[in-house]
């Protein structure tokens, strides 16, 4: 079984400031890691994923996350946020063997609010 | 880009009534899922469906819930007799299950269920 902990339920920042959204996971097996974003009144959209290879993964809109196996973390960062980044961000994990039907286990989410 | 579509976007029902939430997964996908998100809480796994049968279900998915893929395109979630605590956003997701490892769930925009 897996679990995901997102340490911050809300993160308010000013526009153009850097941000880090923290995510830690626990699992008895090897995992895939994901960040999903939910804009107001919309569904869940994949932001980025770690499947294998380079531990640093990037999204097309400037976010990056680094898989740290020793610390069981997958923190999400952006060096300069925009108002449009205001959304809820969910960290998720799945068993990479397919043994759990690829289902995702989500964290509780972090609401990022970017203020002008 | 292919997407998962869900209907209705919002449904209000009386306690004890039956509700059917509908989903059209991406056409070449093989795995199907329902998740729910009670307001302010994390996204929770309900059930996964593969090869025309339930492959896994959570403890939330009790006898009041059922899923069906009646015609090869729609994937439905039925709640037989709704309770107040069933009020939530319900997300459908599908997965192609490419065995090379790029297993990423695609989510619909969600169906908000309000039970009065």
PDB file of N, CA and C in Angstrom, chain B residues 3-65:
ATOM      1  N   UNK B   3     -10.029  13.102 -24.908  1.00  0.00           N
ATOM      2  CA  UNK B   3     -10.369  13.418 -23.538  1.00  0.00           C
ATOM      3  C   UNK B   3     -11.443  12.484 -23.007  1.00  0.00           C
ATOM      4  N   UNK B   4     -11.529  12.452 -21.700  1.00  0.00           N
ATOM      5  CA  UNK B   4     -12.562  11.700 -20.997  1.00  0.00           C
ATOM      6  C   UNK B   4     -13.708  12.678 -20.723  1.00  0.00           C
ATOM      7  N   UNK B   5     -14.912  12.306 -21.125  1.00  0.00           N
ATOM      8  CA  UNK B   5     -16.045  13.200 -20.912  1.00  0.00           C
ATOM      9  C   UNK B   5     -17.005  12.618 -19.890  1.00  0.00           C
ATOM     10  N   UNK B   6     -17.540  13.485 -19.041  1.00  0.00           N
ATOM     11  CA  UNK B   6     -18.431  13.055 -17.981  1.00  0.00           C
ATOM     12  C   UNK B   6     -19.725  13.859 -18.017  1.00  0.00           C
ATOM     13  N   UNK B   7     -20.832  13.154 -17.763  1.00  0.00           N
ATOM     14  CA  UNK B   7     -22.128  13.810 -17.632  1.00  0.00           C
ATOM     15  C   UNK B   7     -22.906  13.191 -16.474  1.00  0.00           C
ATOM     16  N   UNK B   8     -23.729  13.971 -15.768  1.00  0.00           N
ATOM     17  CA  UNK B   8     -23.857  15.423 -15.893  1.00  0.00           C
ATOM     18  C   UNK B   8     -22.695  16.123 -15.199  1.00  0.00           C
ATOM     19  N   UNK B   9     -22.558  17.414 -15.420  1.00  0.00           N
ATOM     20  CA  UNK B   9     -21.516  18.149 -14.716  1.00  0.00           C
ATOM     21  C   UNK B   9     -21.939  18.412 -13.270  1.00  0.00           C
ATOM     22  N   UNK B  10     -23.239  18.542 -13.057  1.00  0.00           N
ATOM     23  CA  UNK B  10     -23.738  18.761 -11.700  1.00  0.00           C
ATOM     24  C   UNK B  10     -25.118  18.121 -11.587  1.00  0.00           C
ATOM     25  N   UNK B  11     -25.319  17.356 -10.520  1.00  0.00           N
ATOM     26  CA  UNK B  11     -26.623  16.762 -10.264  1.00  0.00           C
ATOM     27  C   UNK B  11     -27.000  16.959  -8.812  1.00  0.00           C
ATOM     28  N   UNK B  12     -28.236  17.394  -8.629  1.00  0.00           N
ATOM     29  CA  UNK B  12     -28.793  17.539  -7.288  1.00  0.00           C
ATOM     30  C   UNK B  12     -29.873  16.493  -7.130  1.00  0.00           C
ATOM     31  N   UNK B  13     -29.836  15.756  -6.023  1.00  0.00           N
ATOM     32  CA  UNK B  13     -30.807  14.693  -5.820  1.00  0.00           C
ATOM     33  C   UNK B  13     -31.235  14.655  -4.363  1.00  0.00           C
ATOM     34  N   UNK B  14     -32.353  13.989  -4.135  1.00  0.00           N
ATOM     35  CA  UNK B  14     -32.845  13.811  -2.769  1.00  0.00           C
ATOM     36  C   UNK B  14     -32.238  12.534  -2.184  1.00  0.00           C
ATOM     37  N   UNK B  15     -32.017  12.551  -0.899  1.00  0.00           N
ATOM     38  CA  UNK B  15     -31.505  11.376  -0.197  1.00  0.00           C
ATOM     39  C   UNK B  15     -32.400  10.176  -0.477  1.00  0.00           C
ATOM     40  N   UNK B  16     -31.796   9.042  -0.752  1.00  0.00           N
ATOM     41  CA  UNK B  16     -32.535   7.836  -1.030  1.00  0.00           C
ATOM     42  C   UNK B  16     -32.792   7.578  -2.506  1.00  0.00           C
ATOM     43  N   UNK B  17     -32.537   8.572  -3.336  1.00  0.00           N
ATOM     44  CA  UNK B  17     -32.743   8.405  -4.773  1.00  0.00           C
ATOM     45  C   UNK B  17     -31.548   7.713  -5.416  1.00  0.00           C
ATOM     46  N   UNK B  18     -31.805   7.080  -6.551  1.00  0.00           N
ATOM     47  CA  UNK B  18     -30.735   6.460  -7.344  1.00  0.00           C
ATOM     48  C   UNK B  18     -30.119   7.504  -8.271  1.00  0.00           C
ATOM     49  N   UNK B  19     -28.817   7.414  -8.432  1.00  0.00           N
ATOM     50  CA  UNK B  19     -28.099   8.334  -9.315  1.00  0.00           C
ATOM     51  C   UNK B  19     -27.202   7.519 -10.239  1.00  0.00           C
ATOM     52  N   UNK B  20     -27.147   7.911 -11.493  1.00  0.00           N
ATOM     53  CA  UNK B  20     -26.202   7.310 -12.440  1.00  0.00           C
ATOM     54  C   UNK B  20     -25.325   8.411 -13.011  1.00  0.00           C
ATOM     55  N   UNK B  21     -24.035   8.246 -12.845  1.00  0.00           N
ATOM     56  CA  UNK B  21     -23.056   9.176 -13.415  1.00  0.00           C
ATOM     57  C   UNK B  21     -22.416   8.487 -14.619  1.00  0.00           C
ATOM     58  N   UNK B  22     -22.293   9.240 -15.688  1.00  0.00           N
ATOM     59  CA  UNK B  22     -21.830   8.647 -16.940  1.00  0.00           C
ATOM     60  C   UNK B  22     -20.469   9.186 -17.353  1.00  0.00           C
ATOM     61  N   UNK B  23     -19.734   8.333 -18.023  1.00  0.00           N
ATOM     62  CA  UNK B  23     -18.374   8.663 -18.455  1.00  0.00           C
ATOM     63  C   UNK B  23     -18.151   8.022 -19.819  1.00  0.00           C
ATOM     64  N   UNK B  24     -17.502   8.771 -20.708  1.00  0.00           N
ATOM     65  CA  UNK B  24     -17.032   8.186 -21.958  1.00  0.00           C
ATOM     66  C   UNK B  24     -15.510   8.244 -21.928  1.00  0.00           C
ATOM     67  N   UNK B  25     -14.855   7.104 -21.687  1.00  0.00           N
ATOM     68  CA  UNK B  25     -13.394   7.098 -21.644  1.00  0.00           C
ATOM     69  C   UNK B  25     -12.792   7.297 -23.033  1.00  0.00           C
ATOM     70  N   UNK B  26     -11.495   7.452 -23.080  1.00  0.00           N
ATOM     71  CA  UNK B  26     -10.783   7.541 -24.354  1.00  0.00           C
ATOM     72  C   UNK B  26     -10.870   6.186 -25.055  1.00  0.00           C
ATOM     73  N   UNK B  27     -11.081   6.220 -26.356  1.00  0.00           N
ATOM     74  CA  UNK B  27     -11.564   5.023 -27.057  1.00  0.00           C
ATOM     75  C   UNK B  27     -10.613   3.832 -27.026  1.00  0.00           C
ATOM     76  N   UNK B  28      -9.324   3.999 -27.030  1.00  0.00           N
ATOM     77  CA  UNK B  28      -8.418   2.851 -27.054  1.00  0.00           C
ATOM     78  C   UNK B  28      -7.910   2.491 -25.658  1.00  0.00           C
ATOM     79  N   UNK B  29      -8.508   3.072 -24.630  1.00  0.00           N
ATOM     80  CA  UNK B  29      -8.060   2.784 -23.268  1.00  0.00           C
ATOM     81  C   UNK B  29      -8.707   1.507 -22.752  1.00  0.00           C
ATOM     82  N   UNK B  30      -7.980   0.845 -21.839  1.00  0.00           N
ATOM     83  CA  UNK B  30      -8.406  -0.472 -21.384  1.00  0.00           C
ATOM     84  C   UNK B  30      -8.809  -0.511 -19.908  1.00  0.00           C
ATOM     85  N   UNK B  31      -8.267   0.409 -19.110  1.00  0.00           N
ATOM     86  CA  UNK B  31      -8.571   0.448 -17.683  1.00  0.00           C
ATOM     87  C   UNK B  31      -9.452   1.664 -17.418  1.00  0.00           C
ATOM     88  N   UNK B  32     -10.392   1.505 -16.513  1.00  0.00           N
ATOM     89  CA  UNK B  32     -11.317   2.595 -16.192  1.00  0.00           C
ATOM     90  C   UNK B  32     -11.451   2.696 -14.676  1.00  0.00           C
ATOM     91  N   UNK B  33     -11.636   3.919 -14.212  1.00  0.00           N
ATOM     92  CA  UNK B  33     -11.624   4.178 -12.772  1.00  0.00           C
ATOM     93  C   UNK B  33     -12.689   5.198 -12.402  1.00  0.00           C
ATOM     94  N   UNK B  34     -13.155   5.088 -11.178  1.00  0.00           N
ATOM     95  CA  UNK B  34     -13.919   6.153 -10.546  1.00  0.00           C
ATOM     96  C   UNK B  34     -13.204   6.557  -9.269  1.00  0.00           C
ATOM     97  N   UNK B  35     -13.097   7.875  -9.103  1.00  0.00           N
ATOM     98  CA  UNK B  35     -12.568   8.477  -7.884  1.00  0.00           C
ATOM     99  C   UNK B  35     -13.604   9.473  -7.377  1.00  0.00           C
ATOM    100  N   UNK B  36     -13.509   9.814  -6.098  1.00  0.00           N
ATOM    101  CA  UNK B  36     -14.376  10.883  -5.611  1.00  0.00           C
ATOM    102  C   UNK B  36     -13.573  11.836  -4.734  1.00  0.00           C
ATOM    103  N   UNK B  37     -14.084  13.067  -4.649  1.00  0.00           N
ATOM    104  CA  UNK B  37     -13.429  14.086  -3.837  1.00  0.00           C
ATOM    105  C   UNK B  37     -14.512  14.808  -3.063  1.00  0.00           C
ATOM    106  N   UNK B  38     -14.623  14.477  -1.798  1.00  0.00           N
ATOM    107  CA  UNK B  38     -15.520  15.230  -0.927  1.00  0.00           C
ATOM    108  C   UNK B  38     -14.921  16.615  -0.731  1.00  0.00           C
ATOM    109  N   UNK B  39     -15.767  17.614  -0.669  1.00  0.00           N
ATOM    110  CA  UNK B  39     -15.314  19.002  -0.606  1.00  0.00           C
ATOM    111  C   UNK B  39     -14.258  19.197   0.482  1.00  0.00           C
ATOM    112  N   UNK B  40     -13.106  19.703   0.078  1.00  0.00           N
ATOM    113  CA  UNK B  40     -12.047  19.998   1.043  1.00  0.00           C
ATOM    114  C   UNK B  40     -11.191  18.814   1.413  1.00  0.00           C
ATOM    115  N   UNK B  41     -11.470  17.655   0.835  1.00  0.00           N
ATOM    116  CA  UNK B  41     -10.701  16.466   1.180  1.00  0.00           C
ATOM    117  C   UNK B  41      -9.931  15.941  -0.027  1.00  0.00           C
ATOM    118  N   UNK B  42      -9.209  14.861   0.196  1.00  0.00           N
ATOM    119  CA  UNK B  42      -8.368  14.351  -0.877  1.00  0.00           C
ATOM    120  C   UNK B  42      -9.182  13.560  -1.887  1.00  0.00           C
ATOM    121  N   UNK B  43      -8.587  13.349  -3.043  1.00  0.00           N
ATOM    122  CA  UNK B  43      -9.183  12.522  -4.080  1.00  0.00           C
ATOM    123  C   UNK B  43      -9.003  11.060  -3.674  1.00  0.00           C
ATOM    124  N   UNK B  44     -10.134  10.328  -3.610  1.00  0.00           N
ATOM    125  CA  UNK B  44     -10.094   8.949  -3.117  1.00  0.00           C
ATOM    126  C   UNK B  44     -10.476   7.959  -4.214  1.00  0.00           C
ATOM    127  N   UNK B  45      -9.759   6.871  -4.268  1.00  0.00           N
ATOM    128  CA  UNK B  45     -10.050   5.797  -5.212  1.00  0.00           C
ATOM    129  C   UNK B  45     -11.324   5.076  -4.800  1.00  0.00           C
ATOM    130  N   UNK B  46     -12.187   4.833  -5.776  1.00  0.00           N
ATOM    131  CA  UNK B  46     -13.390   4.025  -5.531  1.00  0.00           C
ATOM    132  C   UNK B  46     -13.260   2.642  -6.141  1.00  0.00           C
ATOM    133  N   UNK B  47     -12.987   2.595  -7.460  1.00  0.00           N
ATOM    134  CA  UNK B  47     -13.044   1.307  -8.143  1.00  0.00           C
ATOM    135  C   UNK B  47     -12.253   1.376  -9.442  1.00  0.00           C
ATOM    136  N   UNK B  48     -11.687   0.238  -9.828  1.00  0.00           N
ATOM    137  CA  UNK B  48     -11.071   0.111 -11.141  1.00  0.00           C
ATOM    138  C   UNK B  48     -11.751  -1.036 -11.891  1.00  0.00           C
ATOM    139  N   UNK B  49     -11.729  -0.935 -13.201  1.00  0.00           N
ATOM    140  CA  UNK B  49     -12.517  -1.842 -14.055  1.00  0.00           C
ATOM    141  C   UNK B  49     -11.666  -2.198 -15.247  1.00  0.00           C
ATOM    142  N   UNK B  50     -11.520  -3.497 -15.503  1.00  0.00           N
ATOM    143  CA  UNK B  50     -10.690  -3.956 -16.607  1.00  0.00           C
ATOM    144  C   UNK B  50     -11.267  -5.236 -17.149  1.00  0.00           C
ATOM    145  N   UNK B  51     -11.287  -5.365 -18.446  1.00  0.00           N
ATOM    146  CA  UNK B  51     -11.754  -6.597 -19.084  1.00  0.00           C
ATOM    147  C   UNK B  51     -13.181  -6.939 -18.642  1.00  0.00           C
ATOM    148  N   UNK B  52     -13.995  -5.893 -18.562  1.00  0.00           N
ATOM    149  CA  UNK B  52     -15.418  -6.028 -18.252  1.00  0.00           C
ATOM    150  C   UNK B  52     -15.737  -6.539 -16.858  1.00  0.00           C
ATOM    151  N   UNK B  53     -14.805  -6.316 -15.941  1.00  0.00           N
ATOM    152  CA  UNK B  53     -15.116  -6.648 -14.560  1.00  0.00           C
ATOM    153  C   UNK B  53     -14.335  -5.745 -13.617  1.00  0.00           C
ATOM    154  N   UNK B  54     -14.822  -5.661 -12.395  1.00  0.00           N
ATOM    155  CA  UNK B  54     -14.126  -4.889 -11.375  1.00  0.00           C
ATOM    156  C   UNK B  54     -12.808  -5.574 -11.054  1.00  0.00           C
ATOM    157  N   UNK B  55     -11.706  -4.818 -11.138  1.00  0.00           N
ATOM    158  CA  UNK B  55     -10.403  -5.378 -10.829  1.00  0.00           C
ATOM    159  C   UNK B  55      -9.977  -5.044  -9.397  1.00  0.00           C
ATOM    160  N   UNK B  56     -10.470  -3.937  -8.881  1.00  0.00           N
ATOM    161  CA  UNK B  56     -10.182  -3.571  -7.498  1.00  0.00           C
ATOM    162  C   UNK B  56     -11.214  -2.567  -7.024  1.00  0.00           C
ATOM    163  N   UNK B  57     -11.559  -2.613  -5.753  1.00  0.00           N
ATOM    164  CA  UNK B  57     -12.456  -1.611  -5.190  1.00  0.00           C
ATOM    165  C   UNK B  57     -12.010  -1.279  -3.783  1.00  0.00           C
ATOM    166  N   UNK B  58     -12.331  -0.063  -3.364  1.00  0.00           N
ATOM    167  CA  UNK B  58     -11.958   0.374  -2.027  1.00  0.00           C
ATOM    168  C   UNK B  58     -13.093   0.051  -1.057  1.00  0.00           C
ATOM    169  N   UNK B  59     -12.822   0.300   0.219  1.00  0.00           N
ATOM    170  CA  UNK B  59     -13.841   0.038   1.245  1.00  0.00           C
ATOM    171  C   UNK B  59     -15.007   1.009   1.131  1.00  0.00           C
ATOM    172  N   UNK B  60     -14.783   2.119   0.430  1.00  0.00           N
ATOM    173  CA  UNK B  60     -15.873   3.081   0.209  1.00  0.00           C
ATOM    174  C   UNK B  60     -16.921   2.481  -0.729  1.00  0.00           C
ATOM    175  N   UNK B  61     -16.466   1.671  -1.650  1.00  0.00           N
ATOM    176  CA  UNK B  61     -17.313   1.113  -2.712  1.00  0.00           C
ATOM    177  C   UNK B  61     -18.117  -0.050  -2.156  1.00  0.00           C
ATOM    178  N   UNK B  62     -19.182   0.288  -1.417  1.00  0.00           N
ATOM    179  CA  UNK B  62     -19.983  -0.769  -0.795  1.00  0.00           C
ATOM    180  C   UNK B  62     -21.122  -1.197  -1.723  1.00  0.00           C
ATOM    181  N   UNK B  63     -22.071  -1.928  -1.174  1.00  0.00           N
ATOM    182  CA  UNK B  63     -23.144  -2.499  -1.986  1.00  0.00           C
ATOM    183  C   UNK B  63     -24.053  -1.458  -2.626  1.00  0.00           C
ATOM    184  N   UNK B  64     -23.969  -0.221  -2.156  1.00  0.00           N
ATOM    185  CA  UNK B  64     -24.784   0.834  -2.756  1.00  0.00           C
ATOM    186  C   UNK B  64     -24.227   1.304  -4.100  1.00  0.00           C
ATOM    187  N   UNK B  65     -22.981   0.955  -4.374  1.00  0.00           N
ATOM    188  CA  UNK B  65     -22.323   1.383  -5.595  1.00  0.00           C
ATOM    189  C   UNK B  65     -22.244   0.235  -6.593  1.00  0.00           C
TER     190      UNK B  65
END
